[in-house]
Amino acid sequence: MGAVSITLLFILIVLGVPILIAIFMYNRLVTLRNRSDNAWHQIDVQLQKRADLVPNLVETVKGYAAHEKGVFEEVTKARSIYSQAGTVKEKAEATNMLTSTLKTLFAVVENYPELKANQNFLLLQEELSGIESKIAYARQFYNDIVMTFNNTQQVFPSSIIANTFGFKPREYFEIEETKREAPKVDFK
Amino acid sequence: MVYEEISANKRKSFLLLFLFVVFFLFVGWVFGQAYGAGGAGVLIALLLALFISLITFFWGDRMVLGISRARPVDRKQNPYLANVVEGLAIAAGVPPPKTYVIEDSAPNAFATGRNPQNSAVAVTTGLLDKLNRLELEGVIAHEMSHIRNYDIRYATFVVILVGTVALLSDWMRRSFFFRGRRGKKGGAGGGLIMLIALLLAILAPIVAQLIRLAISRQREYLADANGALLTRYPEGLASALDKISKDKEPLEAANKATANLYIINPLLEHKGKLNDLFSTHPPVEDRISRLRAM
């Protein structure tokens, strides 16, 4: 009787412990996947906000610099490419394009002192630099989570669970790193 | 590591509440004995202590903001502050705290609240005027790590509860002085009680000071480091700390109770060696050099 129950206990431990570990690992992978979804959503919200700001910005600049048609077309084109982008990689590419066209737009603005003093334009500019830093922070948050998620899928033994249940590594959100400097926004 | 910090802060917050209630019960008992009211003193003290604890838990942040004369600002009134705060909330993975502004030209900032879902950051107008965007981000990142670590709950409890104890003991010291002068009524037993009460009145502010000291020094370094991790740019906070500490204006709305909340001690009395010993904040030069070494 005693021997039987000891054997049963032994079998239970031998089977039970690995199953418990597997459950724990599976749950951790699911949590990380949900967290990276959530983090990606944060980036997406900010990217969308930026894209929504573009028509307004273009209109305001047009009021002062109507003949700079080429720049407006570039920006509008980049925006429409962005709105068609679906995957993380496509969105990153479209974002880079939109960023560089916006840079050209702001370079053009430098030639119009009156526009630079326009209250509405200044508000848009502040909004834009706010969104850009939020994109940078959201991207940092997302990439950190993706790194943990991908690492967990690759290291042994959680790699077994990841392969069995078809977990896929996530793409990092790679955009051109803008140099850290304080944007000059003067409301006076 | 952050999770350990969080549970340590939660534990300390409730230990503080517990000690506060015990202190009140003791004071109530002493008063009951001294005035011959018996158990009624303890009962009144218990009700009072529970009442104050509840208020501190749910309205402590609003009390602190009120004492500091901070007024709420939304993103329409100040899009710049709103953007910086929201950006760092995203980086820290917490909901954006409410934003407040204190009308004062001395640059400083603090955070309060009971958890990340119910939190607030307050900055002075001087801070907004004197810092550039990267420096402001550094300061807000420091406050954001206080919020995420639940430092805000503990610090807010300390302000209200220790403040109440200090007020009460001050009042007791005066009231016993009066009684002592008007002649003794009680016998030898009454005299002993009076002695305990007197001792208590002297000890209470010292205990209060010790509790306050126990909280800040290490957590300021930690919030600096975590803040730098959020912005990935330690120089922003380092340069902000440099500017704030070199500013010679005192912050009018700050007092001894709320001083430990601020990113840099707002009371410009931290010159002597003794003050350095009793200071709630580590020396600024040390904080700056640690940030620059990252």
CSV table of C-alpha atoms in Angstrom, one decimal:
chain,number,residue,atom,x,y,z
A,1,MET,CA,0.0,0.0,0.0
A,2,GLY,CA,2.7,2.4,1.1
A,3,ALA,CA,4.9,1.5,-1.9
A,4,VAL,CA,2.0,2.0,-4.3
A,5,SER,CA,1.2,5.5,-3.0
A,6,ILE,CA,4.8,6.5,-3.2
A,7,THR,CA,5.0,5.3,-6.8
A,8,LEU,CA,1.8,7.3,-7.6
A,9,LEU,CA,3.2,10.4,-5.9
A,10,PHE,CA,6.5,9.9,-7.9
A,11,ILE,CA,4.6,9.6,-11.2
A,12,LEU,CA,2.5,12.6,-10.3
A,13,ILE,CA,5.6,14.7,-9.7
A,14,VAL,CA,7.4,13.6,-12.8
A,15,LEU,CA,4.4,14.4,-14.9
A,16,GLY,CA,3.0,17.3,-13.0
A,17,VAL,CA,6.0,19.5,-12.6
A,18,PRO,CA,6.8,19.8,-16.3
A,19,ILE,CA,3.1,20.4,-17.1
A,20,LEU,CA,3.0,23.2,-14.5
A,21,ILE,CA,6.2,24.8,-16.0
A,22,ALA,CA,4.7,24.5,-19.5
A,23,ILE,CA,1.5,26.2,-18.4
A,24,PHE,CA,3.5,29.0,-16.8
A,25,MET,CA,5.6,29.5,-19.9
A,26,TYR,CA,2.6,29.5,-22.2
A,27,ASN,CA,0.8,32.1,-20.0
A,28,ARG,CA,3.9,34.3,-20.0
A,29,LEU,CA,4.1,34.2,-23.8
A,30,VAL,CA,0.4,35.0,-24.1
A,31,THR,CA,0.8,37.9,-21.7
A,32,LEU,CA,3.8,39.3,-23.6
A,33,ARG,CA,1.9,38.9,-26.9
A,34,ASN,CA,-1.0,40.9,-25.5
A,35,ARG,CA,1.3,43.5,-24.1
A,36,SER,CA,3.0,44.0,-27.4
A,37,ASP,CA,-0.4,44.3,-29.2
A,38,ASN,CA,-1.3,47.0,-26.7
A,39,ALA,CA,2.0,48.8,-27.1
A,40,TRP,CA,1.7,48.7,-30.9
A,41,HIS,CA,-1.8,50.2,-30.5
A,42,GLN,CA,-0.2,53.1,-28.6
A,43,ILE,CA,2.1,53.8,-31.5
A,44,ASP,CA,-0.7,53.4,-34.0
A,45,VAL,CA,-2.9,56.0,-32.2
A,46,GLN,CA,-0.1,58.6,-32.3
A,47,LEU,CA,0.8,57.9,-36.0
A,48,GLN,CA,-2.9,58.3,-36.9
A,49,LYS,CA,-3.1,61.6,-34.9
A,50,ARG,CA,-0.1,62.9,-36.8
A,51,ALA,CA,-1.6,61.9,-40.2
A,52,ASP,CA,-4.8,63.6,-39.2
A,53,LEU,CA,-2.9,66.8,-38.4
A,54,VAL,CA,-1.4,67.0,-41.9
A,55,PRO,CA,-4.3,68.5,-43.9
A,56,ASN,CA,-4.8,71.2,-41.3
A,57,LEU,CA,-1.1,72.0,-41.3
A,58,VAL,CA,-1.0,72.1,-45.1
A,59,GLU,CA,-4.0,74.5,-45.2
A,60,THR,CA,-2.4,76.8,-42.7
A,61,VAL,CA,0.9,77.0,-44.5
A,62,LYS,CA,-0.9,77.4,-47.9
A,63,GLY,CA,-2.5,80.6,-46.6
A,64,TYR,CA,0.9,82.2,-46.5
A,65,ALA,CA,2.9,80.2,-49.1
A,66,ALA,CA,0.4,79.2,-51.7
A,67,HIS,CA,3.0,78.8,-54.5
A,68,GLU,CA,5.1,76.1,-52.8
A,69,LYS,CA,2.9,73.5,-54.5
A,70,GLY,CA,5.6,70.8,-54.8
A,71,VAL,CA,6.0,70.5,-51.0
A,72,PHE,CA,2.3,70.3,-50.4
A,73,GLU,CA,2.0,67.5,-53.0
A,74,GLU,CA,4.8,65.6,-51.4
A,75,VAL,CA,3.3,65.8,-47.9
A,76,THR,CA,-0.2,64.9,-49.1
A,77,LYS,CA,1.2,61.9,-51.1
A,78,ALA,CA,3.2,60.7,-48.1
A,79,ARG,CA,0.0,60.9,-46.0
A,80,SER,CA,-2.0,58.9,-48.4
A,81,ILE,CA,0.7,56.2,-48.6
A,82,TYR,CA,0.6,56.1,-44.8
A,83,SER,CA,-3.1,55.6,-44.7
A,84,GLN,CA,-2.8,52.5,-47.0
A,85,ALA,CA,0.0,51.0,-44.9
A,86,GLY,CA,-1.0,47.9,-42.9
A,87,THR,CA,1.9,46.0,-41.5
A,88,VAL,CA,4.4,47.3,-38.9
A,89,LYS,CA,7.1,47.5,-41.6
A,90,GLU,CA,4.9,49.3,-44.1
A,91,LYS,CA,3.9,51.8,-41.4
A,92,ALA,CA,7.5,52.4,-40.4
A,93,GLU,CA,8.4,53.1,-44.0
A,94,ALA,CA,5.5,55.4,-44.6
A,95,THR,CA,6.3,57.1,-41.3
A,96,ASN,CA,9.8,57.8,-42.4
A,97,MET,CA,8.5,59.3,-45.6
A,98,LEU,CA,6.0,61.5,-43.9
A,99,THR,CA,8.7,62.6,-41.4
A,100,SER,CA,11.1,63.7,-44.2
A,101,THR,CA,8.4,65.5,-46.2
A,102,LEU,CA,7.3,67.3,-43.0
A,103,LYS,CA,10.9,68.4,-42.5
A,104,THR,CA,10.9,69.9,-46.0
A,105,LEU,CA,7.7,71.7,-45.2
A,106,PHE,CA,9.1,73.2,-42.0
A,107,ALA,CA,12.3,74.2,-43.9
A,108,VAL,CA,10.0,76.1,-46.3
A,109,VAL,CA,8.2,77.7,-43.4
A,110,GLU,CA,11.5,79.3,-42.3
A,111,ASN,CA,11.2,81.7,-45.3
A,112,TYR,CA,7.8,83.1,-44.0
A,113,PRO,CA,8.3,85.1,-40.8
A,114,GLU,CA,4.6,86.0,-40.7
A,115,LEU,CA,3.6,82.4,-40.8
A,116,LYS,CA,6.0,81.6,-38.0
A,117,ALA,CA,4.2,84.2,-35.9
A,118,ASN,CA,0.7,82.8,-36.7
A,119,GLN,CA,-0.9,81.5,-33.5
A,120,ASN,CA,-2.7,78.7,-35.2
A,121,PHE,CA,0.5,77.6,-36.9
A,122,LEU,CA,2.4,77.6,-33.6
A,123,LEU,CA,-0.3,75.5,-32.0
A,124,LEU,CA,-0.1,73.0,-34.8
A,125,GLN,CA,3.7,73.0,-34.5
A,126,GLU,CA,3.5,72.3,-30.8
A,127,GLU,CA,0.9,69.6,-31.4
A,128,LEU,CA,3.2,68.0,-34.0
A,129,SER,CA,6.3,68.0,-31.9
A,130,GLY,CA,4.2,66.6,-29.0
A,131,ILE,CA,3.0,63.8,-31.2
A,132,GLU,CA,6.5,63.1,-32.5
A,133,SER,CA,7.9,62.7,-29.0
A,134,LYS,CA,5.0,60.5,-28.1
A,135,ILE,CA,5.7,58.4,-31.1
A,136,ALA,CA,9.3,58.1,-30.0
A,137,TYR,CA,8.3,57.1,-26.5
A,138,ALA,CA,5.6,54.7,-27.7
A,139,ARG,CA,8.1,53.1,-30.0
A,140,GLN,CA,10.6,52.7,-27.2
A,141,PHE,CA,8.0,51.1,-25.0
A,142,TYR,CA,6.9,48.8,-27.9
A,143,ASN,CA,10.4,47.8,-28.9
A,144,ASP,CA,11.3,46.9,-25.3
A,145,ILE,CA,8.3,44.6,-25.0
A,146,VAL,CA,9.0,43.1,-28.4
A,147,MET,CA,12.6,42.3,-27.3
A,148,THR,CA,11.4,40.5,-24.2
A,149,PHE,CA,8.7,38.7,-26.2
A,150,ASN,CA,11.2,37.6,-28.9
A,151,ASN,CA,13.8,36.6,-26.4
A,152,THR,CA,11.3,34.5,-24.5
A,153,GLN,CA,10.4,32.7,-27.7
A,154,GLN,CA,14.1,32.0,-28.6
A,155,VAL,CA,15.6,30.8,-25.3
A,156,PHE,CA,15.4,27.2,-24.1
A,157,PRO,CA,13.1,25.8,-22.8
A,158,SER,CA,10.3,28.3,-23.5
A,159,SER,CA,11.3,28.0,-27.2
A,160,ILE,CA,9.6,24.5,-27.2
A,161,ILE,CA,6.3,26.0,-26.0
A,162,ALA,CA,6.6,28.9,-28.5
A,163,ASN,CA,7.2,26.5,-31.4
A,164,THR,CA,4.5,24.1,-30.4
A,165,PHE,CA,1.8,26.8,-30.1
A,166,GLY,CA,3.0,28.7,-33.1
A,167,PHE,CA,4.2,32.0,-31.5
A,168,LYS,CA,5.8,34.2,-34.0
A,169,PRO,CA,8.5,36.8,-33.3
A,170,ARG,CA,7.4,40.4,-33.7
A,171,GLU,CA,9.0,43.0,-35.9
A,172,TYR,CA,10.6,46.0,-34.2
A,173,PHE,CA,9.3,49.4,-35.1
A,174,GLU,CA,12.3,50.9,-36.8
A,175,ILE,CA,12.1,54.5,-37.8
A,176,GLU,CA,14.9,57.0,-38.5
A,177,GLU,CA,16.2,58.2,-35.3
A,178,THR,CA,15.9,62.0,-35.1
A,179,LYS,CA,18.6,63.8,-33.2
A,180,ARG,CA,17.6,64.8,-29.7
A,181,GLU,CA,17.2,68.5,-29.6
A,182,ALA,CA,14.7,70.9,-28.1
A,183,PRO,CA,12.3,72.1,-30.8
A,184,LYS,CA,12.0,75.9,-30.6
A,185,VAL,CA,8.4,76.8,-30.2
A,186,ASP,CA,7.9,80.4,-29.2
A,187,PHE,CA,4.4,81.6,-28.3
A,188,LYS,CA,5.3,85.2,-27.7
B,1,MET,CA,12.9,45.1,-9.2
B,2,VAL,CA,10.2,47.7,-9.8
B,3,TYR,CA,7.6,45.3,-8.4
B,4,GLU,CA,9.6,44.9,-5.2
B,5,GLU,CA,9.7,48.7,-4.9
B,6,ILE,CA,5.9,48.9,-5.4
B,7,SER,CA,5.1,46.3,-2.8
B,8,ALA,CA,7.6,47.8,-0.3
B,9,ASN,CA,5.9,51.2,-0.8
B,10,LYS,CA,2.4,49.8,-0.4
B,11,ARG,CA,3.5,48.0,2.8
B,12,LYS,CA,5.2,51.1,4.2
B,13,SER,CA,2.1,53.2,3.4
B,14,PHE,CA,-0.2,51.0,5.4
B,15,LEU,CA,2.3,50.6,8.2
B,16,LEU,CA,2.3,54.4,8.4
B,17,LEU,CA,-1.5,54.5,8.6
B,18,PHE,CA,-1.4,51.8,11.3
B,19,LEU,CA,1.2,53.7,13.4
B,20,PHE,CA,-0.8,56.8,13.0
B,21,VAL,CA,-3.9,55.1,14.4
B,22,VAL,CA,-1.9,53.6,17.3
B,23,PHE,CA,-0.4,57.1,18.0
B,24,PHE,CA,-3.9,58.6,18.1
B,25,LEU,CA,-5.2,55.8,20.4
B,26,PHE,CA,-2.3,56.4,22.8
B,27,VAL,CA,-2.9,60.2,22.8
B,28,GLY,CA,-6.6,59.6,23.4
B,29,TRP,CA,-5.8,57.2,26.3
B,30,VAL,CA,-3.4,59.8,27.9
B,31,PHE,CA,-6.0,62.5,27.5
B,32,GLY,CA,-8.8,60.3,28.9
B,33,GLN,CA,-6.7,59.5,31.9
B,34,ALA,CA,-5.5,63.1,32.4
B,35,TYR,CA,-9.1,64.5,32.2
B,36,GLY,CA,-10.7,61.6,34.0
B,37,ALA,CA,-12.8,60.6,30.9
B,38,GLY,CA,-11.5,57.0,30.9
B,39,GLY,CA,-12.4,54.9,27.8
B,40,ALA,CA,-14.2,57.7,26.0
B,41,GLY,CA,-10.8,59.3,25.1
B,42,VAL,CA,-9.7,56.1,23.3
B,43,LEU,CA,-13.0,55.8,21.4
B,44,ILE,CA,-13.0,59.4,20.2
B,45,ALA,CA,-9.4,59.0,19.2
B,46,LEU,CA,-10.2,55.8,17.3
B,47,LEU,CA,-13.0,57.4,15.4
B,48,LEU,CA,-11.0,60.5,14.7
B,49,ALA,CA,-8.0,58.5,13.5
B,50,LEU,CA,-10.1,56.3,11.1
B,51,PHE,CA,-11.8,59.4,9.8
B,52,ILE,CA,-8.4,61.2,9.1
B,53,SER,CA,-7.0,58.0,7.5
B,54,LEU,CA,-10.0,57.7,5.1
B,55,ILE,CA,-9.7,61.3,4.1
B,56,THR,CA,-5.9,60.9,3.6
B,57,PHE,CA,-6.3,57.9,1.4
B,58,PHE,CA,-9.0,59.3,-0.8
B,59,TRP,CA,-8.4,63.1,-0.7
B,60,GLY,CA,-4.7,63.3,0.4
B,61,ASP,CA,-3.6,64.3,-3.1
B,62,ARG,CA,-6.2,67.1,-3.3
B,63,MET,CA,-5.2,68.3,0.1
B,64,VAL,CA,-1.5,68.4,-0.9
B,65,LEU,CA,-2.4,70.2,-4.2
B,66,GLY,CA,-4.6,72.7,-2.2
B,67,ILE,CA,-1.9,73.4,0.3
B,68,SER,CA,0.6,74.0,-2.5
B,69,ARG,CA,-1.9,76.4,-4.3
B,70,ALA,CA,-1.8,74.3,-7.5
B,71,ARG,CA,-4.5,74.9,-10.0
B,72,PRO,CA,-5.5,72.3,-12.7
B,73,VAL,CA,-4.6,73.0,-16.3
B,74,ASP,CA,-5.9,71.1,-19.3
B,75,ARG,CA,-4.4,70.6,-22.7
B,76,LYS,CA,-6.2,73.6,-24.1
B,77,GLN,CA,-4.7,75.9,-21.6
B,78,ASN,CA,-1.2,74.5,-21.9
B,79,PRO,CA,-0.7,72.0,-24.8
B,80,TYR,CA,3.1,72.0,-24.2
B,81,LEU,CA,2.9,70.6,-20.6
B,82,ALA,CA,0.1,68.2,-21.6
B,83,ASN,CA,2.2,66.8,-24.5
B,84,VAL,CA,5.3,66.3,-22.4
B,85,VAL,CA,3.3,64.6,-19.6
B,86,GLU,CA,1.4,62.4,-22.0
B,87,GLY,CA,4.5,61.4,-23.8
B,88,LEU,CA,6.3,60.2,-20.7
B,89,ALA,CA,3.1,58.5,-19.5
B,90,ILE,CA,3.3,56.5,-22.7
B,91,ALA,CA,7.0,55.7,-22.1
B,92,ALA,CA,6.3,54.6,-18.5
B,93,GLY,CA,3.2,52.6,-19.5
B,94,VAL,CA,0.9,54.4,-17.0
B,95,PRO,CA,-2.3,56.4,-17.7
B,96,PRO,CA,-1.4,60.2,-18.0
B,97,PRO,CA,-1.6,62.0,-14.6
B,98,LYS,CA,-3.6,65.2,-14.2
B,99,THR,CA,-1.6,68.3,-14.7
B,100,TYR,CA,-1.4,71.2,-12.3
B,101,VAL,CA,0.4,74.5,-12.3
B,102,ILE,CA,1.6,76.6,-9.3
B,103,GLU,CA,1.9,80.3,-9.9
B,104,ASP,CA,5.5,80.9,-8.7
B,105,SER,CA,8.6,81.9,-10.4
B,106,ALA,CA,10.8,79.5,-8.4
B,107,PRO,CA,11.3,76.4,-10.6
B,108,ASN,CA,10.1,73.2,-8.9
B,109,ALA,CA,7.8,70.2,-9.4
B,110,PHE,CA,6.1,67.3,-7.5
B,111,ALA,CA,3.8,64.4,-8.0
B,112,THR,CA,1.0,63.1,-5.7
B,113,GLY,CA,-1.8,60.6,-5.7
B,114,ARG,CA,-2.7,57.2,-4.4
B,115,ASN,CA,-1.9,55.1,-7.4
B,116,PRO,CA,-1.0,55.6,-11.1
B,117,GLN,CA,-4.7,55.7,-12.0
B,118,ASN,CA,-5.3,58.5,-9.6
B,119,SER,CA,-2.2,60.7,-9.8
B,120,ALA,CA,-1.2,64.3,-10.5
B,121,VAL,CA,1.9,66.2,-11.4
B,122,ALA,CA,2.3,69.9,-10.4
B,123,VAL,CA,4.9,72.2,-11.9
B,124,THR,CA,5.6,75.9,-11.1
B,125,THR,CA,5.3,78.5,-13.8
B,126,GLY,CA,8.9,79.2,-13.1
B,127,LEU,CA,9.8,75.7,-14.2
B,128,LEU,CA,7.9,76.0,-17.5
B,129,ASP,CA,9.6,79.4,-18.2
B,130,LYS,CA,13.2,78.5,-17.3
B,131,LEU,CA,13.6,74.9,-18.6
B,132,ASN,CA,13.7,73.8,-22.3
B,133,ARG,CA,11.7,70.9,-23.5
B,134,LEU,CA,14.3,68.3,-22.9
B,135,GLU,CA,14.9,69.5,-19.3
B,136,LEU,CA,11.2,69.5,-18.6
B,137,GLU,CA,10.9,66.0,-20.0
B,138,GLY,CA,13.7,65.0,-17.6
B,139,VAL,CA,11.8,66.5,-14.6
B,140,ILE,CA,8.5,64.9,-15.7
B,141,ALA,CA,10.2,61.5,-16.2
B,142,HIS,CA,11.5,61.7,-12.6
B,143,GLU,CA,8.0,62.4,-11.4
B,144,MET,CA,6.6,59.6,-13.6
B,145,SER,CA,8.9,57.1,-11.9
B,146,HIS,CA,7.6,58.3,-8.5
B,147,ILE,CA,4.1,57.7,-9.8
B,148,ARG,CA,4.9,54.2,-11.2
B,149,ASN,CA,6.7,53.1,-8.0
B,150,TYR,CA,3.9,54.2,-5.7
B,151,ASP,CA,6.3,56.6,-4.1
B,152,ILE,CA,3.5,59.2,-4.4
B,153,ARG,CA,1.1,57.3,-2.1
B,154,TYR,CA,3.7,57.0,0.7
B,155,ALA,CA,4.9,60.6,0.3
B,156,THR,CA,1.4,61.9,0.3
B,157,PHE,CA,0.5,59.9,3.4
B,158,VAL,CA,3.6,61.2,5.1
B,159,VAL,CA,2.7,64.8,4.4
B,160,ILE,CA,-0.8,64.6,5.8
B,161,LEU,CA,-0.3,62.1,8.7
B,162,VAL,CA,3.0,63.5,9.9
B,163,GLY,CA,1.7,67.0,9.4
B,164,THR,CA,-1.4,66.1,11.6
B,165,VAL,CA,0.9,64.6,14.3
B,166,ALA,CA,3.1,67.7,14.3
B,167,LEU,CA,0.1,70.0,14.6
B,168,LEU,CA,-1.4,67.9,17.4
B,169,SER,CA,1.8,67.6,19.4
B,170,ASP,CA,2.3,71.3,19.1
B,171,TRP,CA,-1.2,71.9,20.4
B,172,MET,CA,-0.7,69.4,23.2
B,173,ARG,CA,2.6,71.1,24.3
B,174,ARG,CA,0.8,74.4,24.6
B,175,SER,CA,-2.3,73.0,26.4
B,176,PHE,CA,-0.1,71.1,29.0
B,177,PHE,CA,1.9,74.2,29.6
B,178,PHE,CA,-1.3,76.1,30.5
B,179,ARG,CA,-2.6,73.3,32.7
B,180,GLY,CA,0.8,73.1,34.5
B,181,ARG,CA,0.7,76.8,35.3
B,182,ARG,CA,-2.8,76.9,36.6
B,183,GLY,CA,-1.9,74.5,39.5
B,184,LYS,CA,-2.1,70.7,39.9
B,185,LYS,CA,-5.4,69.0,40.6
B,186,GLY,CA,-4.5,65.4,40.3
B,187,GLY,CA,-2.5,63.3,42.8
B,188,ALA,CA,0.7,61.2,42.2
B,189,GLY,CA,-1.0,59.1,39.5
B,190,GLY,CA,-2.2,62.1,37.6
B,191,GLY,CA,1.4,63.5,37.8
B,192,LEU,CA,2.8,60.4,36.1
B,193,ILE,CA,0.3,60.7,33.3
B,194,MET,CA,1.2,64.3,32.8
B,195,LEU,CA,4.8,63.3,32.6
B,196,ILE,CA,4.1,60.7,29.9
B,197,ALA,CA,2.0,63.3,28.0
B,198,LEU,CA,4.8,65.8,28.3
B,199,LEU,CA,7.4,63.3,27.1
B,200,LEU,CA,5.1,62.4,24.2
B,201,ALA,CA,4.6,66.0,23.2
B,202,ILE,CA,8.4,66.4,23.0
B,203,LEU,CA,9.1,63.1,21.3
B,204,ALA,CA,6.3,63.3,18.7
B,205,PRO,CA,7.9,65.9,16.4
B,206,ILE,CA,11.2,64.0,16.6
B,207,VAL,CA,9.5,60.8,15.6
B,208,ALA,CA,7.8,62.6,12.8
B,209,GLN,CA,11.1,64.0,11.5
B,210,LEU,CA,12.6,60.5,11.6
B,211,ILE,CA,9.8,59.0,9.6
B,212,ARG,CA,10.2,61.7,7.0
B,213,LEU,CA,13.9,61.1,6.8
B,214,ALA,CA,13.4,57.4,6.2
B,215,ILE,CA,11.6,58.1,3.0
B,216,SER,CA,13.3,60.3,0.5
B,217,ARG,CA,17.1,60.1,0.0
B,218,GLN,CA,17.4,56.7,-1.7
B,219,ARG,CA,14.2,57.1,-3.6
B,220,GLU,CA,15.3,60.3,-5.2
B,221,TYR,CA,18.4,58.6,-6.7
B,222,LEU,CA,16.1,55.8,-7.9
B,223,ALA,CA,13.6,58.2,-9.5
B,224,ASP,CA,16.5,60.0,-11.2
B,225,ALA,CA,17.8,56.7,-12.6
B,226,ASN,CA,14.4,55.5,-13.7
B,227,GLY,CA,13.6,58.9,-15.1
B,228,ALA,CA,16.8,58.8,-17.2
B,229,LEU,CA,15.8,55.3,-18.4
B,230,LEU,CA,12.5,56.7,-19.6
B,231,THR,CA,13.8,59.6,-21.6
B,232,ARG,CA,17.1,57.7,-22.5
B,233,TYR,CA,18.7,61.1,-22.1
B,234,PRO,CA,20.2,61.6,-18.6
B,235,GLU,CA,21.6,65.0,-19.5
B,236,GLY,CA,18.1,66.5,-19.7
B,237,LEU,CA,17.4,65.8,-16.0
B,238,ALA,CA,21.0,66.7,-15.0
B,239,SER,CA,20.8,70.1,-16.6
B,240,ALA,CA,17.3,70.7,-15.1
B,241,LEU,CA,18.5,69.8,-11.6
B,242,ASP,CA,21.4,72.2,-12.1
B,243,LYS,CA,19.1,75.0,-13.2
B,244,ILE,CA,16.6,74.4,-10.4
B,245,SER,CA,19.2,74.2,-7.6
B,246,LYS,CA,21.0,77.3,-8.8
B,247,ASP,CA,17.8,79.3,-8.7
B,248,LYS,CA,17.9,81.4,-5.5
B,249,GLU,CA,14.1,82.1,-5.2
B,250,PRO,CA,12.3,80.3,-2.4
B,251,LEU,CA,9.0,78.6,-3.3
B,252,GLU,CA,6.3,80.4,-1.3
B,253,ALA,CA,3.7,77.7,-1.4
B,254,ALA,CA,6.0,75.1,0.1
B,255,ASN,CA,6.4,74.3,3.8
B,256,LYS,CA,8.2,71.9,6.0
B,257,ALA,CA,5.5,69.2,5.5
B,258,THR,CA,5.4,69.3,1.7
B,259,ALA,CA,9.1,70.0,1.1
B,260,ASN,CA,9.9,66.3,0.7
B,261,LEU,CA,7.5,66.0,-2.2
B,262,TYR,CA,9.4,68.4,-4.5
B,263,ILE,CA,12.1,67.3,-6.9
B,264,ILE,CA,14.6,69.6,-5.2
B,265,ASN,CA,14.2,71.0,-1.6
B,266,PRO,CA,12.1,74.2,-2.2
B,267,LEU,CA,13.1,75.7,1.2
B,268,LEU,CA,16.4,77.5,0.8
B,269,GLU,CA,17.8,76.8,4.2
B,270,HIS,CA,19.9,73.8,3.3
B,271,LYS,CA,23.3,75.5,3.8
B,272,GLY,CA,24.7,74.2,7.1
B,273,LYS,CA,26.2,70.8,7.8
B,274,LEU,CA,23.4,69.9,10.3
B,275,ASN,CA,20.8,70.7,7.7
B,276,ASP,CA,22.6,68.4,5.3
B,277,LEU,CA,22.3,65.6,7.9
B,278,PHE,CA,18.6,66.2,8.3
B,279,SER,CA,17.9,67.0,4.6
B,280,THR,CA,15.2,65.0,2.9
B,281,HIS,CA,17.0,65.2,-0.4
B,282,PRO,CA,20.4,64.0,-1.3
B,283,PRO,CA,22.9,66.7,-2.3
B,284,VAL,CA,22.1,68.0,-5.8
B,285,GLU,CA,25.7,67.9,-7.0
B,286,ASP,CA,25.8,64.2,-6.2
B,287,ARG,CA,22.6,63.5,-8.1
B,288,ILE,CA,23.9,65.5,-11.1
B,289,SER,CA,27.2,63.7,-11.2
B,290,ARG,CA,25.5,60.3,-11.0
B,291,LEU,CA,23.3,61.2,-13.9
B,292,ARG,CA,26.2,62.5,-16.0
B,293,ALA,CA,28.1,59.3,-15.3
B,294,MET,CA,25.3,57.1,-16.9
